[in-house]
Structure formats: C-alpha cells, structure tokens
Coordinates of C-alpha atoms in Angstrom, one line a residue:
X227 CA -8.0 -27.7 2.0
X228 CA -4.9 -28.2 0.1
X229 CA -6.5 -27.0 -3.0
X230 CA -7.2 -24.2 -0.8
X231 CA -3.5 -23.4 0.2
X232 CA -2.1 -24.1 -3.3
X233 CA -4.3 -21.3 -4.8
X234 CA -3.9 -18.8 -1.7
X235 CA 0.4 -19.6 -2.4
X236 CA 0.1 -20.0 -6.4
X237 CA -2.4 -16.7 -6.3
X238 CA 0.2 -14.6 -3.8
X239 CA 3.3 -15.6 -5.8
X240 CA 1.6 -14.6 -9.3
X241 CA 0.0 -11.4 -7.5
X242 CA 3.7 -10.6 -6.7
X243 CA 6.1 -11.4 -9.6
X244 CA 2.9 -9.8 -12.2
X245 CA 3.1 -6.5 -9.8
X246 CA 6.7 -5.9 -9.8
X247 CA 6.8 -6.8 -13.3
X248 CA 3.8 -3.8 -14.3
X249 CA 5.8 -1.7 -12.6
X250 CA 8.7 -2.2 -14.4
X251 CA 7.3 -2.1 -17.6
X252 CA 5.6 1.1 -16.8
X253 CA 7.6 2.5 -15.0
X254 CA 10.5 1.5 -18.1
X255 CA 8.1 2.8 -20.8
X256 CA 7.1 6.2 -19.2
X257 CA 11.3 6.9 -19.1
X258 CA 11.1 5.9 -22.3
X259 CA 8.8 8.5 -23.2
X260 CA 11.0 11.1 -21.2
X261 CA 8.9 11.2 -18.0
X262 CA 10.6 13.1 -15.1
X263 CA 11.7 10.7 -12.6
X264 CA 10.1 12.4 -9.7
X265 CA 6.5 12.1 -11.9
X266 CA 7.1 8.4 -12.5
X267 CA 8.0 7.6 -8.6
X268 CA 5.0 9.7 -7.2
X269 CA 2.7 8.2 -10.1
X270 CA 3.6 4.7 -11.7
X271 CA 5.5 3.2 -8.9
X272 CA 3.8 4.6 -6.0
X273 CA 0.5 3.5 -7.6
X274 CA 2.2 -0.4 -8.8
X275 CA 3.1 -1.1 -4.8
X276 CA -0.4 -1.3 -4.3
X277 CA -1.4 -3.2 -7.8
X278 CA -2.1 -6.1 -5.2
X279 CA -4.3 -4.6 -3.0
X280 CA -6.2 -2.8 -5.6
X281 CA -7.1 -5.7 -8.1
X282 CA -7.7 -8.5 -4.7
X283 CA -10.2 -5.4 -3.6
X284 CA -11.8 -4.7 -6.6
X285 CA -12.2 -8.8 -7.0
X286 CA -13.2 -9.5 -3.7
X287 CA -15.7 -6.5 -4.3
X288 CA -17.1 -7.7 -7.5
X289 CA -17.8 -11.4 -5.5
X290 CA -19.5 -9.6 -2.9
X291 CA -16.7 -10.0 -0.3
X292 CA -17.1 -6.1 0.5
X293 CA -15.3 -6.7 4.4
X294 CA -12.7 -8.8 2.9
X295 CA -11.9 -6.0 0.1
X296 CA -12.2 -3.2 3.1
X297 CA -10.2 -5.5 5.4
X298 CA -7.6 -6.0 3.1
X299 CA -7.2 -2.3 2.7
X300 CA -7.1 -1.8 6.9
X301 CA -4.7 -4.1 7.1
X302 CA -2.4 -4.0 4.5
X303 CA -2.2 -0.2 6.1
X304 CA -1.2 -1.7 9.4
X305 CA 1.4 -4.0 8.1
X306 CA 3.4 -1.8 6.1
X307 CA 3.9 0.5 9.4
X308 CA 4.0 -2.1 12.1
X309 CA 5.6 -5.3 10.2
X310 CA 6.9 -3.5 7.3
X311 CA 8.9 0.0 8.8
X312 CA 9.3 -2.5 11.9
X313 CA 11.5 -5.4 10.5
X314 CA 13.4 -2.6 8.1
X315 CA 14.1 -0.3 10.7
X316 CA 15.8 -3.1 12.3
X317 CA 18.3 -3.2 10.0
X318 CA 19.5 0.5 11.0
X319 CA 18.2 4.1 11.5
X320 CA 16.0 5.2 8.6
X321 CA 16.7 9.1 8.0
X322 CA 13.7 11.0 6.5
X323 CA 14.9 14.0 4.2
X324 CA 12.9 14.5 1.6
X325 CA 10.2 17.4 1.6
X326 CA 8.0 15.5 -0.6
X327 CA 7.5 12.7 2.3
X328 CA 7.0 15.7 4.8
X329 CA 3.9 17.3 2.4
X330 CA 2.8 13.2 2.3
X331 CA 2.6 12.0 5.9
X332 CA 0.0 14.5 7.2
X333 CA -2.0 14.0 4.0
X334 CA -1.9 10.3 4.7
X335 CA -2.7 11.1 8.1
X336 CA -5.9 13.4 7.1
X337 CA -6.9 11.0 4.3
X338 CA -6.8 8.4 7.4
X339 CA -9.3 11.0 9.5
X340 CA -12.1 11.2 6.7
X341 CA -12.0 7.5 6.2
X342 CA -12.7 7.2 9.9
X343 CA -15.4 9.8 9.4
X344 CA -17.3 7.7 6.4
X345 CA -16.9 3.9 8.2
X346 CA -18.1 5.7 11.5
X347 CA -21.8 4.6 10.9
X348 CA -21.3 1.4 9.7
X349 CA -21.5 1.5 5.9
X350 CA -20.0 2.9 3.0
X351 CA -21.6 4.4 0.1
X352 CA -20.9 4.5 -3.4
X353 CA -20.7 8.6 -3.1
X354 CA -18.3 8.0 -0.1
X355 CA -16.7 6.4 -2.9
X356 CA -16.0 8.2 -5.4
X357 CA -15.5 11.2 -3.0
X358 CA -12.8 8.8 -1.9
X359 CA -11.4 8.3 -5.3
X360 CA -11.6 12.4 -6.4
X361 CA -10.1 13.3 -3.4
X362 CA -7.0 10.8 -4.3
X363 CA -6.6 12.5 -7.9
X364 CA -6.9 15.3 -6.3
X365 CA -4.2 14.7 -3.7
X366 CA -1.8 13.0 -6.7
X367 CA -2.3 16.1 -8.8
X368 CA -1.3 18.2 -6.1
X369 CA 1.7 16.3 -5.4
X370 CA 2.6 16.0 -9.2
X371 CA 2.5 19.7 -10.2
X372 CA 4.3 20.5 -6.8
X373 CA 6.8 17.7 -7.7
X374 CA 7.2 19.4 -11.4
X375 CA 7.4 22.7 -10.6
X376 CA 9.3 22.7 -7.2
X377 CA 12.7 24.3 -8.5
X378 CA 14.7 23.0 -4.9
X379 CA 16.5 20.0 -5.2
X380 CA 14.6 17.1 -3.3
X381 CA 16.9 13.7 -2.4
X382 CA 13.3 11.5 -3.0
X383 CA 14.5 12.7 -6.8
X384 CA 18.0 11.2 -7.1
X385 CA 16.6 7.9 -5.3
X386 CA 13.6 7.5 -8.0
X387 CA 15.7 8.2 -11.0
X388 CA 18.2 5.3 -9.6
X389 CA 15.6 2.8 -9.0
X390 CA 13.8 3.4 -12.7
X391 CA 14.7 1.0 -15.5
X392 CA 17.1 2.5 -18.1
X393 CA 18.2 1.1 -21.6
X394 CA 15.1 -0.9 -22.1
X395 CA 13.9 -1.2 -25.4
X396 CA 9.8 0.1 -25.7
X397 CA 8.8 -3.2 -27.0
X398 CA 10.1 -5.1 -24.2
X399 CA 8.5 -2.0 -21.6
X400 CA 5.5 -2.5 -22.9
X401 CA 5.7 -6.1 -23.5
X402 CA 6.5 -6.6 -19.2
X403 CA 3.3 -4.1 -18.7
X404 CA 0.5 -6.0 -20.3
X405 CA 1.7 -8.9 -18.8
X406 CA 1.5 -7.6 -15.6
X407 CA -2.1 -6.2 -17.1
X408 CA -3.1 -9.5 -17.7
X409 CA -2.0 -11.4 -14.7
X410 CA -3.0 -9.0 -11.9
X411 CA -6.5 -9.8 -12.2
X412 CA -6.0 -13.5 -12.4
X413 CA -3.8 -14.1 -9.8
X414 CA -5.9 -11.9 -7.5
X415 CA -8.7 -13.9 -8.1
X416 CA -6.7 -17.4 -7.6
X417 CA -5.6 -15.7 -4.1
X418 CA -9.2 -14.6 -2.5
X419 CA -10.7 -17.9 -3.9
X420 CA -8.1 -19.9 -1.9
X421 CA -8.5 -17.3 0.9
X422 CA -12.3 -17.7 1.1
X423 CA -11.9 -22.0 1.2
X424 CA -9.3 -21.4 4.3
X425 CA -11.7 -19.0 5.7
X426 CA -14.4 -21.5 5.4
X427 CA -12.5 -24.1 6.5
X428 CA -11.4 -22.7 9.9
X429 CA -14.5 -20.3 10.1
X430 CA -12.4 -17.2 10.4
X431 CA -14.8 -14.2 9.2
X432 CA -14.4 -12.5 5.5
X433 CA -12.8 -9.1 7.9
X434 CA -10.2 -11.7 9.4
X435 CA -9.2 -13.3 6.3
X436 CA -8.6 -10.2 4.8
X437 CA -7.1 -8.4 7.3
X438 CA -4.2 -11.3 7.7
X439 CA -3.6 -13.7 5.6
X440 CA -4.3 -11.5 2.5
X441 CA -3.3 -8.1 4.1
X442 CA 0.3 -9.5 4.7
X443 CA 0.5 -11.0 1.4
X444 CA -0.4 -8.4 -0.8
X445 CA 2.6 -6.4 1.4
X446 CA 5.3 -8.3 0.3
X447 CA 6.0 -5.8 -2.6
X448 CA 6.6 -2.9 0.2
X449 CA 8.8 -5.5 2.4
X450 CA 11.2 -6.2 -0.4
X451 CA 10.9 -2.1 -1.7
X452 CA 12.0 -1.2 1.9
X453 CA 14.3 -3.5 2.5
X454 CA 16.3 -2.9 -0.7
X455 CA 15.8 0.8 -0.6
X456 CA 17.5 0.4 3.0
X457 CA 20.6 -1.7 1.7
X458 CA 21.1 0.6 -0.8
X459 CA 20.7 3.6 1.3
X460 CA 18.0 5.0 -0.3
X461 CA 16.0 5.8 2.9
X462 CA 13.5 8.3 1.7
X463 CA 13.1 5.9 -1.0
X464 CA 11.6 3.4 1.6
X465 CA 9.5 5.4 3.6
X466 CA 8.4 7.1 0.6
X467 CA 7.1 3.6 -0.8
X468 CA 5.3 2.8 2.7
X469 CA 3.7 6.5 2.8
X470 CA 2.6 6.1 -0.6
X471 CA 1.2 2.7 -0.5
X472 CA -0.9 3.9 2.4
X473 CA -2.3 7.1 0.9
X474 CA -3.0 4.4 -2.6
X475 CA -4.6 2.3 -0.5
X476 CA -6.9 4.5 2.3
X477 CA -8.4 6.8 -0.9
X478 CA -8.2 4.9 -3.6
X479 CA -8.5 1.1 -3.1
X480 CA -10.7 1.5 -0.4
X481 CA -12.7 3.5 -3.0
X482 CA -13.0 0.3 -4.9
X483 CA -15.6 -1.5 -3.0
X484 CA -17.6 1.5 -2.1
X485 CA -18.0 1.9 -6.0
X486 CA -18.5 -1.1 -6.6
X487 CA -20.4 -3.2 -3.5
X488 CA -21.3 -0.3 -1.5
X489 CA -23.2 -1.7 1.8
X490 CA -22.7 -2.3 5.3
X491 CA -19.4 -2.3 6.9
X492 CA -18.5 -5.0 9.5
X493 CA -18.7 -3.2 13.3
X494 CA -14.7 -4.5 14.2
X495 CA -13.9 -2.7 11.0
X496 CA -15.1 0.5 11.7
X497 CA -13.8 0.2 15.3
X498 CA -10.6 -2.0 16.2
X499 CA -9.2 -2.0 12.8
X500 CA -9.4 1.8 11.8
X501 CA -8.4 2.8 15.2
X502 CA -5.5 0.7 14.6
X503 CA -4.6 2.1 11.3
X504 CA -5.3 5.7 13.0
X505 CA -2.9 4.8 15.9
X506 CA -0.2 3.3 13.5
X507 CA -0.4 6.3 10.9
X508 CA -0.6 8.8 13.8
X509 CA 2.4 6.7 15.6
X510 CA 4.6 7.3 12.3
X511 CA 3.6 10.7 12.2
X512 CA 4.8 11.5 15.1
X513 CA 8.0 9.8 14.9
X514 CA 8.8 11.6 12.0
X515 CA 7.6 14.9 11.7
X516 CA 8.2 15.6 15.6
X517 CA 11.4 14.1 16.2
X518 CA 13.2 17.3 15.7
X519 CA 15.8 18.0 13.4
X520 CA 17.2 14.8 12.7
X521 CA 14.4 12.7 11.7
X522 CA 14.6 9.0 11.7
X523 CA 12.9 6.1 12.4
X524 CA 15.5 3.7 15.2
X525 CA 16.4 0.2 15.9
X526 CA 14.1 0.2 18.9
X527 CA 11.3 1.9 17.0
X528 CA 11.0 -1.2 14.9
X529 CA 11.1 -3.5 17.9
X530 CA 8.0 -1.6 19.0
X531 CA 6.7 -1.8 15.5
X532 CA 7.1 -5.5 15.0
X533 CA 6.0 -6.1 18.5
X534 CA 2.8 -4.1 18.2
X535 CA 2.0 -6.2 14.7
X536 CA 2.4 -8.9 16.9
X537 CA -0.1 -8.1 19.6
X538 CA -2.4 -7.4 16.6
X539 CA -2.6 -10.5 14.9
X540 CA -2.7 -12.6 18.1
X541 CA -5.7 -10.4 18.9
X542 CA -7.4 -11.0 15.8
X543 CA -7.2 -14.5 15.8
X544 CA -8.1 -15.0 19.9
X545 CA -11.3 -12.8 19.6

C-alpha cells in the first residue's frame, strides 16, 4: 500500500511540474517564433492545462482502464467548476469580459450535450471518437481564425500576452518542451499504476478512482492558473483556463479512449456523473452569460461551488 501512495504522490507531482514546464517551453518557443498571443493562449496553453488529463487517459486507455480514463475526464470537468471556480471565487468577485469566453461557454456547454448524447447507451465507439476529436479541431479552428482575424480589442489578449514567457533563448524553449514531452507519459503512468493498487486495496471501482483521487490531481494545474490569474487580476484569464480545460477535456480527451479502448461505458458514468458535469457546466453558464450586464462569478457563488464538490465526493464514496 505504501508503494501504492508513493507512486500515486511521486506520479501527481511529476505529472504537474512536466505539465507546467511543456507549457512553458511551448508556449516560450511559439513567441519565439512570433506567434500571436491570443493563438498561443487559445492553442498551446489552453491545450497544456489539460496535458494531465490527456496522457493519464490515453494511458489508462491503452491498459484497458477505459472508465478510469472516461472517469478522469467527468471529473476533472466537475472539479475545475465546483472545487476549482469555487475556492477562487472565494477570494473575490471574478468579472467575465472577454468575448472570446462568451463564444466558449455555450460551445462548452453544447460539446457537453453531444457527449451526453453518445454515453447515453452505454458505450462509446471509436467513430464516437474521432467524431469527438474532429469536432474539437473543428471548434479550435473556429476559435483561432475568429481570434486572428477579430479586428476589436478583446481583454483575454492583454492577459495572455502577460502570462507568455518572454526573453527566452529557443534552445532553452525547446529544451523545457521535450522534457515535458518525455515526462508526461511517465509520470502519468507512475500515477494510474499507484491509483489502480489504492483502488484495489480499498475496492473502490476503476470509475471512482478516477473520478477522485485522479480527477482532483490532474486539476491542480487549473487551481494554481486561477488562483494566480485572480491575484494578479487577470480574471478572464482564469475563467478562460477553466472553460478551456473543459472544452480540451469533454472533446478531445474523452476522444482518447474511444479511439483507443472503445467499449462499454460504466452505467453511473453515463448517468450520475454526466448529469453532474451537465448541471455544473449548465450552472456556470448561467451564472455568467445571464447575469446581466455585469458578469461575475461572487463570494457566495463559490461557497455553493465548493459545497456542491463536497456533497459530490461524499456521495461517491458512501454509494
């Protein structure tokens, strides 16, 4: 068992430090390579929050572990509204400018919908998958050429150009990003292994584990993004990462094990957990795009948030 939780910590911590370090070699390089800001934020480190999730999904897939990859996914959605937004918005009101993160919310929210639609029955395809996947290019390409050739000036812009690395030298760039490239992968592995021997060990199901003890962990990236985009007053910068994250994760990491396990979905999945992550996405939806002309996410809305997280995991654990 100790084995167990020393790969599940040593996994998480590497999964981490090797994420935030891709990103910043990436996201360093592409600068380098005189990337608009705007393309880099919607592409590079949009795409790196969710480095965790993707490679534990895509292992967990490859080892069969299809509920644990899909559970990871459902989860990881759920946190980053509930125990994410919740303990940032805490720290004060969160205002939502940016018209980017209007055009992204509803297609998070309709991404959400056909998800729903393909888990419905109990199993997910691999053309369910890569449906997922094209739809997600599709979505980013969108979002790219509206982001490139949207001539009104968009606040999302001045907080990504801020938060990308300047003066660093290509070699180093690139230097940080196969690193990352190299570690991912490992560390994601380390993490379900010593997830799978707690599982075992407590006889919580493959959903469970992933839905908790891996979902959470493989946020941590978002927390500290919000949390430091909050500080700093960068507040479409935060939601944009938790918006982002979720749209990454319900297309294109979910993709992942449809591609490459495709089979039968656990029934809780399907049920419970997606009508959480529908209730959560449609809850922050609401909260922001109908909450008139000053949009912002309150102090008391994040004691709701946290508390719902809360409720979740207790139920997950007592059923």
């Amino acid at each position: 068992m100790l084995f167990n939780i020393f790969m599940l910590i040593a996994g998480l911590g590497a999964l981490v430090w090797s994420a935030d370090k891709f990103v910043y070699g990436a996201a360093a390089f592409a600068r380098n390579l005189g990337l608009p800001p705007m393309l880099i934020g919607l592409t590079i480190v949009a795409m790196g929050s969710s480095a965790p999730e993707m490679f534990v999904a895509a292992t967990a897939s490859l080892e069969g572990m299809t509920d644990t990859a899909i559970g990871n996914v459902l989860g990881s959605n759920i946190a980053n509204i509930t125990l994410i937004l919740g303990v940032t918005a805490l720290l004060g009101a969160i205002s939502v400018s940016s018209q980017t993160l209007l055009r992204e919310i509803p297609m998070m929210l309709g991404a959400t919908v056909i998800v729903g639609y393909f888990l419905h029955d109990g199993f997910l395809s691999r053309v369910e998958g890569f449906m997922l996947m094209g739809l997600f290019l599709t979505l980013m390409g969108y979002l790219i050429w509206h982001g490139l050739t949207n001539k009104n000036h968009d606040p999302l812009e001045d907080e990504a150009d801020d938060e990308i690395p300047k003066g660093v030298p290509t070699y180093k760039a690139v230097l940080w990003l196969i690193v990352g490239i190299v570690l991912l992968p490992l560390s994601a592995d380390w993490m379900v292994q010593g997830a799978v021997g707690i599982a075992k060990a407590y006889q919580l199901s493959d959903l469970v584990i992933g839905l908790t003890i891996i979902a959470i962990g493989t946020s941590l990236p978002e927390l500290a993004a919000c949390v430091a985009g909050v500080l700093k007053k960068e507040d479409d910068l935060a939601i944009g990462n938790i918006v982002g994250s979720n749209l990454f994760n319900i297309l294109a990491v979910l993709a992942l094990p449809g591609m490459i396990a495709p089979g039968e979905v656990d029934t809780a999945a399907s049920t419970r957990d997606f009508y959480m992550v529908l209730a959560t996405s449609s809850a922050l939806a609401i909260l922001i795009l109908l909450s008139g002309r000053v949009r912002q996410l309150k102090p008391w809305h994040g004691v709701v948030l946290l508390s719902t997280f809360i409720v979740y995991q207790l139920v997950l654990f007592l059923a």
